[in-house]
Structures are given as structure tokens and as C-alpha cells.
C-alpha positions as a Python dict, from the first residue, in 0.01 Angstrom:
ca = {
    (1, 'M'): (0, 0, 0),
    (2, 'T'): (116, 241, -267),
    (3, 'K'): (277, 89, -575),
    (4, 'S'): (476, 260, -848),
    (5, 'I'): (439, 98, -1190),
    (6, 'K'): (523, 165, -1553),
    (7, 'L'): (244, 108, -1805),
    (8, 'R'): (301, 40, -2173),
    (9, 'Y'): (29, 53, -2438),
    (10, 'F'): (17, -115, -2779),
    (11, 'A'): (-214, -123, -3082),
    (12, 'S'): (-570, 1, -3017),
    (13, 'L'): (-499, 77, -2651),
    (14, 'Q'): (-212, 305, -2749),
    (15, 'E'): (-434, 481, -3002),
    (16, 'E'): (-709, 534, -2744),
    (17, 'A'): (-471, 644, -2466),
    (18, 'K'): (-279, 867, -2711),
    (19, 'I'): (44, 770, -2535),
    (20, 'A'): (282, 474, -2558),
    (21, 'E'): (367, 458, -2189),
    (22, 'E'): (319, 628, -1857),
    (23, 'N'): (423, 594, -1494),
    (24, 'L'): (156, 557, -1228),
    (25, 'V'): (150, 555, -849),
    (26, 'T'): (-156, 367, -730),
    (27, 'N'): (-328, 212, -431),
    (28, 'L'): (-526, -28, -651),
    (29, 'N'): (-485, -396, -563),
    (30, 'T'): (-532, -611, -876),
    (31, 'Y'): (-469, -582, -1248),
    (32, 'Q'): (-847, -602, -1296),
    (33, 'E'): (-892, -288, -1084),
    (34, 'L'): (-605, -124, -1270),
    (35, 'Y'): (-751, -201, -1613),
    (36, 'D'): (-1095, -76, -1507),
    (37, 'F'): (-937, 249, -1383),
    (38, 'L'): (-736, 294, -1704),
    (39, 'A'): (-1037, 210, -1923),
    (40, 'K'): (-1230, 498, -1765),
    (41, 'R'): (-930, 731, -1770),
    (42, 'H'): (-840, 671, -2136),
    (43, 'G'): (-1175, 562, -2280),
    (44, 'F'): (-1072, 209, -2376),
    (45, 'N'): (-1336, 34, -2585),
    (46, 'L'): (-1225, -320, -2496),
    (47, 'S'): (-1350, -494, -2185),
    (48, 'S'): (-1100, -659, -1953),
    (49, 'S'): (-1208, -1001, -2080),
    (50, 'Q'): (-1078, -903, -2426),
    (51, 'V'): (-723, -817, -2317),
    (52, 'K'): (-433, -1009, -2167),
    (53, 'V'): (-199, -870, -1902),
    (54, 'A'): (177, -916, -1883),
    (55, 'V'): (396, -808, -1593),
    (56, 'N'): (771, -783, -1638),
    (57, 'D'): (743, -971, -1970),
    (58, 'E'): (542, -1264, -1827),
    (59, 'F'): (170, -1324, -1868),
    (60, 'T'): (-35, -1318, -1549),
    (61, 'T'): (-404, -1303, -1458),
    (62, 'M'): (-626, -1002, -1391),
    (63, 'E'): (-691, -1132, -1037),
    (64, 'N'): (-325, -1119, -931),
    (65, 'A'): (-197, -845, -703),
    (66, 'I'): (-15, -552, -861),
    (67, 'L'): (361, -578, -808),
    (68, 'D'): (545, -265, -700),
    (69, 'Q'): (818, -138, -935),
    (70, 'S'): (691, -348, -1227),
    (71, 'T'): (618, -289, -1594),
    (72, 'V'): (259, -370, -1688),
    (73, 'V'): (132, -423, -2041),
    (74, 'F'): (-231, -478, -2133),
    (75, 'I'): (-236, -657, -2467),
    (76, 'P'): (-537, -619, -2697),
    (77, 'P'): (-630, -883, -2953),
    (78, 'V'): (-419, -840, -3266),
    (79, 'A'): (-541, -924, -3614),
    (80, 'G'): (-285, -1097, -3830),
    (81, 'G'): (-249, -1096, -4201),
}
């Protein structure tokens, strides 16, 4: 099933993607598959185990199914200081 999603990037992922957000139509099933696809597409240096995923402002797991018409954010670790 085709899903239309909005992706937002922050911190190192935004720097590597060279964009802050994009829209994507995909047949991928899980957020794990989506991250793997985006990592290849944008050259992300972080593995999926190093990032968290939030959908519509709520954290979820990489194994969950992608929700149509949602906003997805992959959140890299952030150093404080």
C-alpha cells in the first residue's frame, strides 16, 4: 500500500541530507525500512540503532508500520552543553 509522508531532519541528519524536510510517497512497510532507504539515499553516517523515530510528535519503534499522511522525524543523538 502506498503511503504519503512528510519527513523532517534535524542536527547531523539535516546536515547530511542537505535539506530540512521532504515529502515522500513510499511502499515501504516499517520505519526501519524507511530509515535504511533514507540512509542510502542521503548518506547518513548513523545506524538505525543510534536514532529514535517520532511520528506525529510521538515516539514509536522502528518495527512499527508506517502511517499514511504522517510526519516522521528521525532524531539523532544530541550532545548537550
